[in-house]
PDB file of N, CA and C in Angstrom:
ATOM      1  N   UNK A 144       0.850  -1.258  -0.002  1.00  0.00           N
ATOM      2  CA  UNK A 144      -0.071   0.028  -0.059  1.00  0.00           C
ATOM      3  C   UNK A 144       0.921   1.222   0.039  1.00  0.00           C
ATOM      4  N   UNK A 145       0.544   2.227  -0.766  1.00  0.00           N
ATOM      5  CA  UNK A 145       1.358   3.377  -0.885  1.00  0.00           C
ATOM      6  C   UNK A 145       0.740   4.574  -0.413  1.00  0.00           C
ATOM      7  N   UNK A 146       1.381   5.165   0.516  1.00  0.00           N
ATOM      8  CA  UNK A 146       0.824   6.468   1.152  1.00  0.00           C
ATOM      9  C   UNK A 146       1.643   7.653   0.510  1.00  0.00           C
ATOM     10  N   UNK A 147       1.009   8.650  -0.077  1.00  0.00           N
ATOM     11  CA  UNK A 147       1.698   9.787  -0.779  1.00  0.00           C
ATOM     12  C   UNK A 147       1.534  10.920   0.202  1.00  0.00           C
ATOM     13  N   UNK A 148       2.739  11.435   0.604  1.00  0.00           N
ATOM     14  CA  UNK A 148       2.806  12.608   1.430  1.00  0.00           C
ATOM     15  C   UNK A 148       3.003  13.826   0.674  1.00  0.00           C
ATOM     16  N   UNK A 149       1.987  14.716   0.792  1.00  0.00           N
ATOM     17  CA  UNK A 149       1.915  16.013   0.117  1.00  0.00           C
ATOM     18  C   UNK A 149       1.288  17.168   0.989  1.00  0.00           C
ATOM     19  N   UNK A 150       1.963  18.307   0.957  1.00  0.00           N
ATOM     20  CA  UNK A 150       1.427  19.509   1.781  1.00  0.00           C
ATOM     21  C   UNK A 150       0.984  19.076   3.041  1.00  0.00           C
ATOM     22  N   UNK A 151       1.880  18.305   3.784  1.00  0.00           N
ATOM     23  CA  UNK A 151       1.716  18.129   5.390  1.00  0.00           C
ATOM     24  C   UNK A 151       0.655  17.086   5.502  1.00  0.00           C
ATOM     25  N   UNK A 152      -0.031  16.389   4.563  1.00  0.00           N
ATOM     26  CA  UNK A 152      -0.970  15.466   4.791  1.00  0.00           C
ATOM     27  C   UNK A 152      -0.693  14.166   4.006  1.00  0.00           C
ATOM     28  N   UNK A 153      -1.188  13.012   4.549  1.00  0.00           N
ATOM     29  CA  UNK A 153      -0.990  11.867   3.954  1.00  0.00           C
ATOM     30  C   UNK A 153      -2.085  11.450   3.082  1.00  0.00           C
ATOM     31  N   UNK A 154      -1.897  10.842   1.920  1.00  0.00           N
ATOM     32  CA  UNK A 154      -2.856  10.348   0.889  1.00  0.00           C
ATOM     33  C   UNK A 154      -2.529   9.008   0.574  1.00  0.00           C
ATOM     34  N   UNK A 155      -3.476   8.270   0.314  1.00  0.00           N
ATOM     35  CA  UNK A 155      -3.356   6.931  -0.266  1.00  0.00           C
ATOM     36  C   UNK A 155      -3.403   6.972  -1.755  1.00  0.00           C
ATOM     37  N   UNK A 156      -2.524   6.263  -2.313  1.00  0.00           N
ATOM     38  CA  UNK A 156      -2.550   5.965  -3.773  1.00  0.00           C
ATOM     39  C   UNK A 156      -4.008   5.261  -4.105  1.00  0.00           C
ATOM     40  N   UNK A 157      -4.493   5.339  -5.294  1.00  0.00           N
ATOM     41  CA  UNK A 157      -5.762   4.576  -5.575  1.00  0.00           C
ATOM     42  C   UNK A 157      -5.737   3.139  -5.205  1.00  0.00           C
ATOM     43  N   UNK A 158      -4.578   2.414  -5.455  1.00  0.00           N
ATOM     44  CA  UNK A 158      -4.449   1.031  -5.142  1.00  0.00           C
ATOM     45  C   UNK A 158      -4.425   0.950  -3.610  1.00  0.00           C
ATOM     46  N   UNK A 159      -3.699   1.824  -2.900  1.00  0.00           N
ATOM     47  CA  UNK A 159      -3.707   1.764  -1.444  1.00  0.00           C
ATOM     48  C   UNK A 159      -5.085   1.953  -0.875  1.00  0.00           C
ATOM     49  N   UNK A 160      -5.821   2.944  -1.375  1.00  0.00           N
ATOM     50  CA  UNK A 160      -7.232   3.072  -0.760  1.00  0.00           C
ATOM     51  C   UNK A 160      -8.140   1.806  -1.182  1.00  0.00           C
ATOM     52  N   UNK A 161      -8.029   1.221  -2.244  1.00  0.00           N
ATOM     53  CA  UNK A 161      -8.699   0.026  -2.515  1.00  0.00           C
ATOM     54  C   UNK A 161      -8.353  -1.058  -1.431  1.00  0.00           C
ATOM     55  N   UNK A 162      -7.074  -1.045  -1.086  1.00  0.00           N
ATOM     56  CA  UNK A 162      -6.779  -2.106  -0.140  1.00  0.00           C
ATOM     57  C   UNK A 162      -7.417  -1.773   1.247  1.00  0.00           C
ATOM     58  N   UNK A 163      -7.325  -0.459   1.659  1.00  0.00           N
ATOM     59  CA  UNK A 163      -8.060  -0.058   2.953  1.00  0.00           C
ATOM     60  C   UNK A 163      -9.438  -0.436   2.923  1.00  0.00           C
ATOM     61  N   UNK A 164     -10.106  -0.070   1.806  1.00  0.00           N
ATOM     62  CA  UNK A 164     -11.646  -0.532   1.731  1.00  0.00           C
ATOM     63  C   UNK A 164     -11.900  -1.946   1.772  1.00  0.00           C
ATOM     64  N   UNK A 165     -10.967  -2.831   1.173  1.00  0.00           N
ATOM     65  CA  UNK A 165     -11.220  -4.163   1.102  1.00  0.00           C
ATOM     66  C   UNK A 165     -11.098  -4.615   2.582  1.00  0.00           C
ATOM     67  N   UNK A 166     -10.011  -4.237   3.252  1.00  0.00           N
ATOM     68  CA  UNK A 166      -9.965  -4.600   4.628  1.00  0.00           C
ATOM     69  C   UNK A 166     -11.099  -4.195   5.518  1.00  0.00           C
ATOM     70  N   UNK A 167     -11.403  -3.029   5.325  1.00  0.00           N
ATOM     71  CA  UNK A 167     -12.608  -2.438   6.049  1.00  0.00           C
ATOM     72  C   UNK A 167     -13.893  -3.116   5.841  1.00  0.00           C
ATOM     73  N   UNK A 168     -14.103  -3.620   4.725  1.00  0.00           N
ATOM     74  CA  UNK A 168     -15.325  -4.256   4.293  1.00  0.00           C
ATOM     75  C   UNK A 168     -15.366  -5.680   4.955  1.00  0.00           C
ATOM     76  N   UNK A 169     -14.265  -6.261   5.186  1.00  0.00           N
ATOM     77  CA  UNK A 169     -14.173  -7.521   5.946  1.00  0.00           C
ATOM     78  C   UNK A 169     -14.527  -7.341   7.345  1.00  0.00           C
ATOM     79  N   UNK A 170     -14.524  -6.207   7.892  1.00  0.00           N
ATOM     80  CA  UNK A 170     -14.957  -5.727   9.335  1.00  0.00           C
ATOM     81  C   UNK A 170     -16.498  -5.227   9.236  1.00  0.00           C
ATOM     82  N   UNK A 171     -17.019  -5.011   8.082  1.00  0.00           N
ATOM     83  CA  UNK A 171     -18.306  -4.446   8.049  1.00  0.00           C
ATOM     84  C   UNK A 171     -18.236  -2.893   8.112  1.00  0.00           C
ATOM     85  N   UNK A 172     -17.021  -2.360   7.764  1.00  0.00           N
ATOM     86  CA  UNK A 172     -16.762  -0.814   8.056  1.00  0.00           C
ATOM     87  C   UNK A 172     -16.446  -0.227   6.633  1.00  0.00           C
ATOM     88  N   UNK A 173     -16.694   1.136   6.647  1.00  0.00           N
ATOM     89  CA  UNK A 173     -16.039   1.891   5.480  1.00  0.00           C
ATOM     90  C   UNK A 173     -14.660   2.084   5.663  1.00  0.00           C
ATOM     91  N   UNK A 174     -13.912   2.437   4.606  1.00  0.00           N
ATOM     92  CA  UNK A 174     -12.539   2.802   4.818  1.00  0.00           C
ATOM     93  C   UNK A 174     -12.260   3.869   5.913  1.00  0.00           C
ATOM     94  N   UNK A 175     -13.002   4.902   5.727  1.00  0.00           N
ATOM     95  CA  UNK A 175     -12.858   5.938   6.807  1.00  0.00           C
ATOM     96  C   UNK A 175     -13.108   5.552   8.212  1.00  0.00           C
ATOM     97  N   UNK A 176     -14.123   4.578   8.375  1.00  0.00           N
ATOM     98  CA  UNK A 176     -14.573   4.131   9.766  1.00  0.00           C
ATOM     99  C   UNK A 176     -13.192   3.216  10.219  1.00  0.00           C
ATOM    100  N   UNK A 177     -12.658   2.423   9.338  1.00  0.00           N
ATOM    101  CA  UNK A 177     -11.520   1.579   9.689  1.00  0.00           C
ATOM    102  C   UNK A 177     -10.415   2.528  10.044  1.00  0.00           C
ATOM    103  N   UNK A 178     -10.079   3.524   9.423  1.00  0.00           N
ATOM    104  CA  UNK A 178      -8.981   4.339   9.846  1.00  0.00           C
ATOM    105  C   UNK A 178      -9.181   5.069  11.097  1.00  0.00           C
ATOM    106  N   UNK A 179     -10.434   5.476  11.247  1.00  0.00           N
ATOM    107  CA  UNK A 179     -10.925   6.178  12.527  1.00  0.00           C
ATOM    108  C   UNK A 179     -10.683   5.263  13.703  1.00  0.00           C
ATOM    109  N   UNK A 180     -11.113   4.052  13.646  1.00  0.00           N
ATOM    110  CA  UNK A 180     -10.945   3.080  14.657  1.00  0.00           C
ATOM    111  C   UNK A 180      -9.479   2.786  14.879  1.00  0.00           C
ATOM    112  N   UNK A 181      -8.700   2.742  13.901  1.00  0.00           N
ATOM    113  CA  UNK A 181      -7.242   2.478  14.185  1.00  0.00           C
ATOM    114  C   UNK A 181      -6.533   3.489  14.835  1.00  0.00           C
ATOM    115  N   UNK A 182      -6.968   4.874  14.368  1.00  0.00           N
ATOM    116  CA  UNK A 182      -6.324   6.100  14.953  1.00  0.00           C
ATOM    117  C   UNK A 182      -6.829   6.119  16.553  1.00  0.00           C
ATOM    118  N   UNK A 183      -8.041   5.892  16.785  1.00  0.00           N
ATOM    119  CA  UNK A 183      -8.512   6.157  18.169  1.00  0.00           C
ATOM    120  C   UNK A 183      -8.353   4.785  19.007  1.00  0.00           C
ATOM    121  N   UNK A 184      -7.540   3.838  18.481  1.00  0.00           N
ATOM    122  CA  UNK A 184      -7.149   2.583  19.207  1.00  0.00           C
ATOM    123  C   UNK A 184      -8.313   1.641  19.442  1.00  0.00           C
ATOM    124  N   UNK A 185      -9.330   1.770  18.844  1.00  0.00           N
ATOM    125  CA  UNK A 185     -10.443   0.897  19.017  1.00  0.00           C
ATOM    126  C   UNK A 185     -10.255  -0.422  18.318  1.00  0.00           C
ATOM    127  N   UNK A 186      -9.235  -0.346  17.433  1.00  0.00           N
ATOM    128  CA  UNK A 186      -8.979  -1.556  16.568  1.00  0.00           C
ATOM    129  C   UNK A 186      -7.415  -1.483  16.249  1.00  0.00           C
ATOM    130  N   UNK A 187      -6.875  -2.742  16.479  1.00  0.00           N
ATOM    131  CA  UNK A 187      -5.348  -2.812  16.191  1.00  0.00           C
ATOM    132  C   UNK A 187      -5.198  -3.993  15.324  1.00  0.00           C
ATOM    133  N   UNK A 188      -3.974  -3.599  14.444  1.00  0.00           N
ATOM    134  CA  UNK A 188      -3.406  -4.680  13.571  1.00  0.00           C
ATOM    135  C   UNK A 188      -2.266  -5.261  14.095  1.00  0.00           C
ATOM    136  N   UNK A 189      -2.330  -6.603  14.110  1.00  0.00           N
ATOM    137  CA  UNK A 189      -0.980  -7.376  14.495  1.00  0.00           C
ATOM    138  C   UNK A 189      -0.673  -8.257  13.358  1.00  0.00           C
ATOM    139  N   UNK A 190       0.685  -8.552  13.366  1.00  0.00           N
ATOM    140  CA  UNK A 190       1.141  -9.627  12.368  1.00  0.00           C
ATOM    141  C   UNK A 190       0.619 -10.868  12.694  1.00  0.00           C
ATOM    142  N   UNK A 191       0.392 -11.776  11.718  1.00  0.00           N
ATOM    143  CA  UNK A 191      -0.068 -13.222  11.965  1.00  0.00           C
ATOM    144  C   UNK A 191       0.800 -13.816  12.871  1.00  0.00           C
ATOM    145  N   UNK A 192       2.102 -13.925  12.806  1.00  0.00           N
ATOM    146  CA  UNK A 192       3.061 -14.573  13.455  1.00  0.00           C
ATOM    147  C   UNK A 192       2.960 -14.084  14.947  1.00  0.00           C
ATOM    148  N   UNK A 193       2.749 -12.835  15.231  1.00  0.00           N
ATOM    149  CA  UNK A 193       2.576 -12.490  16.672  1.00  0.00           C
ATOM    150  C   UNK A 193       1.344 -12.880  17.201  1.00  0.00           C
ATOM    151  N   UNK A 194       0.212 -12.974  16.516  1.00  0.00           N
ATOM    152  CA  UNK A 194      -1.058 -13.553  16.897  1.00  0.00           C
ATOM    153  C   UNK A 194      -0.946 -15.097  17.234  1.00  0.00           C
ATOM    154  N   UNK A 195      -0.196 -15.805  16.349  1.00  0.00           N
ATOM    155  CA  UNK A 195      -0.027 -17.180  16.584  1.00  0.00           C
ATOM    156  C   UNK A 195       0.897 -17.275  17.869  1.00  0.00           C
ATOM    157  N   UNK A 196       1.849 -16.574  18.111  1.00  0.00           N
ATOM    158  CA  UNK A 196       2.624 -16.551  19.354  1.00  0.00           C
ATOM    159  C   UNK A 196       1.613 -16.341  20.649  1.00  0.00           C
ATOM    160  N   UNK A 197       0.971 -15.323  20.392  1.00  0.00           N
ATOM    161  CA  UNK A 197      -0.111 -15.120  21.579  1.00  0.00           C
ATOM    162  C   UNK A 197      -0.923 -16.224  21.927  1.00  0.00           C
ATOM    163  N   UNK A 198      -1.468 -16.879  20.783  1.00  0.00           N
ATOM    164  CA  UNK A 198      -2.316 -18.030  20.855  1.00  0.00           C
ATOM    165  C   UNK A 198      -1.688 -19.289  21.605  1.00  0.00           C
ATOM    166  N   UNK A 199      -0.471 -19.365  21.146  1.00  0.00           N
ATOM    167  CA  UNK A 199       0.368 -20.487  21.748  1.00  0.00           C
ATOM    168  C   UNK A 199       0.748 -20.259  23.316  1.00  0.00           C
ATOM    169  N   UNK A 200       0.978 -18.926  23.669  1.00  0.00           N
ATOM    170  CA  UNK A 200       1.062 -18.656  25.103  1.00  0.00           C
ATOM    171  C   UNK A 200      -0.108 -19.006  25.834  1.00  0.00           C
ATOM    172  N   UNK A 201      -1.475 -18.487  25.274  1.00  0.00           N
ATOM    173  CA  UNK A 201      -2.608 -18.764  25.969  1.00  0.00           C
ATOM    174  C   UNK A 201      -2.835 -20.216  26.075  1.00  0.00           C
ATOM    175  N   UNK A 202      -2.486 -21.038  25.164  1.00  0.00           N
ATOM    176  CA  UNK A 202      -2.731 -22.457  25.200  1.00  0.00           C
ATOM    177  C   UNK A 202      -1.912 -23.232  26.196  1.00  0.00           C
ATOM    178  N   UNK A 203      -0.666 -22.562  26.435  1.00  0.00           N
ATOM    179  CA  UNK A 203       0.283 -23.148  27.361  1.00  0.00           C
ATOM    180  C   UNK A 203      -0.195 -22.855  28.736  1.00  0.00           C
ATOM    181  N   UNK A 204      -0.818 -21.521  28.957  1.00  0.00           N
ATOM    182  CA  UNK A 204      -1.213 -21.141  30.182  1.00  0.00           C
ATOM    183  C   UNK A 204      -2.390 -21.874  30.583  1.00  0.00           C
ATOM    184  N   UNK A 205      -3.316 -22.409  29.648  1.00  0.00           N
ATOM    185  CA  UNK A 205      -4.396 -23.134  30.014  1.00  0.00           C
ATOM    186  C   UNK A 205      -3.994 -24.606  30.335  1.00  0.00           C
ATOM    187  N   UNK A 206      -2.876 -25.040  29.663  1.00  0.00           N
ATOM    188  CA  UNK A 206      -2.378 -26.302  30.160  1.00  0.00           C
ATOM    189  C   UNK A 206      -1.852 -26.280  31.388  1.00  0.00           C
ATOM    190  N   UNK A 207      -1.202 -25.347  31.853  1.00  0.00           N
ATOM    191  CA  UNK A 207      -0.743 -25.198  33.121  1.00  0.00           C
ATOM    192  C   UNK A 207      -1.895 -25.066  34.223  1.00  0.00           C
ATOM    193  N   UNK A 208      -2.776 -24.298  33.959  1.00  0.00           N
ATOM    194  CA  UNK A 208      -3.926 -24.190  34.869  1.00  0.00           C
ATOM    195  C   UNK A 208      -4.683 -25.576  35.003  1.00  0.00           C
ATOM    196  N   UNK A 209      -4.822 -26.237  33.867  1.00  0.00           N
ATOM    197  CA  UNK A 209      -5.458 -27.633  33.889  1.00  0.00           C
ATOM    198  C   UNK A 209      -4.643 -28.621  34.790  1.00  0.00           C
ATOM    199  N   UNK A 210      -3.370 -28.438  34.613  1.00  0.00           N
ATOM    200  CA  UNK A 210      -2.296 -29.358  35.471  1.00  0.00           C
ATOM    201  C   UNK A 210      -2.642 -28.952  36.916  1.00  0.00           C
ATOM    202  N   UNK A 211      -2.660 -27.816  37.219  1.00  0.00           N
ATOM    203  CA  UNK A 211      -2.719 -27.342  38.574  1.00  0.00           C
ATOM    204  C   UNK A 211      -4.186 -27.734  39.226  1.00  0.00           C
ATOM    205  N   UNK A 212      -5.202 -27.622  38.394  1.00  0.00           N
ATOM    206  CA  UNK A 212      -6.598 -27.899  38.959  1.00  0.00           C
ATOM    207  C   UNK A 212      -6.759 -29.466  38.990  1.00  0.00           C
ATOM    208  N   UNK A 213      -6.178 -30.243  37.981  1.00  0.00           N
ATOM    209  CA  UNK A 213      -6.612 -31.688  37.873  1.00  0.00           C
ATOM    210  C   UNK A 213      -5.507 -32.546  38.334  1.00  0.00           C
ATOM    211  N   UNK A 214      -4.413 -31.971  38.580  1.00  0.00           N
ATOM    212  CA  UNK A 214      -3.204 -32.728  38.950  1.00  0.00           C
ATOM    213  C   UNK A 214      -2.485 -33.372  37.828  1.00  0.00           C
ATOM    214  N   UNK A 215      -1.331 -33.900  38.136  1.00  0.00           N
ATOM    215  CA  UNK A 215      -0.375 -34.610  37.028  1.00  0.00           C
ATOM    216  C   UNK A 215      -0.319 -36.065  37.486  1.00  0.00           C
ATOM    217  N   UNK A 216       0.200 -36.742  36.448  1.00  0.00           N
ATOM    218  CA  UNK A 216       0.527 -38.157  36.692  1.00  0.00           C
ATOM    219  C   UNK A 216       2.186 -38.216  36.600  1.00  0.00           C
ATOM    220  N   UNK A 217       2.728 -39.093  37.442  1.00  0.00           N
ATOM    221  CA  UNK A 217       4.066 -39.262  37.656  1.00  0.00           C
ATOM    222  C   UNK A 217       4.522 -39.960  36.463  1.00  0.00           C
ATOM    223  N   UNK A 218       5.854 -39.744  35.975  1.00  0.00           N
ATOM    224  CA  UNK A 218       6.370 -40.635  34.802  1.00  0.00           C
ATOM    225  C   UNK A 218       6.458 -41.886  35.042  1.00  0.00           C
ATOM    226  N   UNK A 219       6.739 -42.277  36.426  1.00  0.00           N
ATOM    227  CA  UNK A 219       6.861 -43.729  36.911  1.00  0.00           C
ATOM    228  C   UNK A 219       5.430 -44.391  36.550  1.00  0.00           C
ATOM    229  N   UNK A 220       4.475 -43.709  36.871  1.00  0.00           N
ATOM    230  CA  UNK A 220       2.999 -44.413  36.582  1.00  0.00           C
ATOM    231  C   UNK A 220       2.837 -44.555  35.145  1.00  0.00           C
ATOM    232  N   UNK A 221       3.165 -43.511  34.345  1.00  0.00           N
ATOM    233  CA  UNK A 221       3.068 -43.722  32.891  1.00  0.00           C
ATOM    234  C   UNK A 221       3.782 -44.822  32.352  1.00  0.00           C
ATOM    235  N   UNK A 222       5.108 -45.034  32.836  1.00  0.00           N
ATOM    236  CA  UNK A 222       5.844 -46.047  32.192  1.00  0.00           C
ATOM    237  C   UNK A 222       5.335 -47.410  32.619  1.00  0.00           C
ATOM    238  N   UNK A 223       4.686 -47.498  33.944  1.00  0.00           N
ATOM    239  CA  UNK A 223       4.182 -48.683  34.392  1.00  0.00           C
ATOM    240  C   UNK A 223       2.976 -49.175  33.581  1.00  0.00           C
ATOM    241  N   UNK A 224       2.081 -48.115  33.297  1.00  0.00           N
ATOM    242  CA  UNK A 224       0.845 -48.354  32.475  1.00  0.00           C
ATOM    243  C   UNK A 224       1.302 -48.774  30.913  1.00  0.00           C
ATOM    244  N   UNK A 225       2.371 -48.267  30.442  1.00  0.00           N
ATOM    245  CA  UNK A 225       2.807 -48.639  29.103  1.00  0.00           C
ATOM    246  C   UNK A 225       3.445 -49.957  29.055  1.00  0.00           C
ATOM    247  N   UNK A 226       3.911 -50.426  30.130  1.00  0.00           N
ATOM    248  CA  UNK A 226       4.609 -51.761  30.149  1.00  0.00           C
ATOM    249  C   UNK A 226       3.603 -52.976  30.433  1.00  0.00           C
ATOM    250  N   UNK A 227       2.356 -52.638  30.722  1.00  0.00           N
ATOM    251  CA  UNK A 227       1.538 -53.709  30.985  1.00  0.00           C
ATOM    252  C   UNK A 227       1.274 -54.625  29.906  1.00  0.00           C
TER     253      UNK A 227
END
């Protein structure tokens, strides 16, 4: 997306504005509404890899909570059950 800076204001190229409108439409917003929500921090964009890292962290924390609530099984018990 290309932003053209002219006379102290930023402007999108036609292709850039089309991209903004396409993303906005996926949220049910106009291009201007999307930009307004981004500017007012009502909406944040993050990279996919960062989102995946956050989801992995949440899954790990859920696993730890589950282990704390439900308890764990010792390695010796697992080995004994596998050797039956």
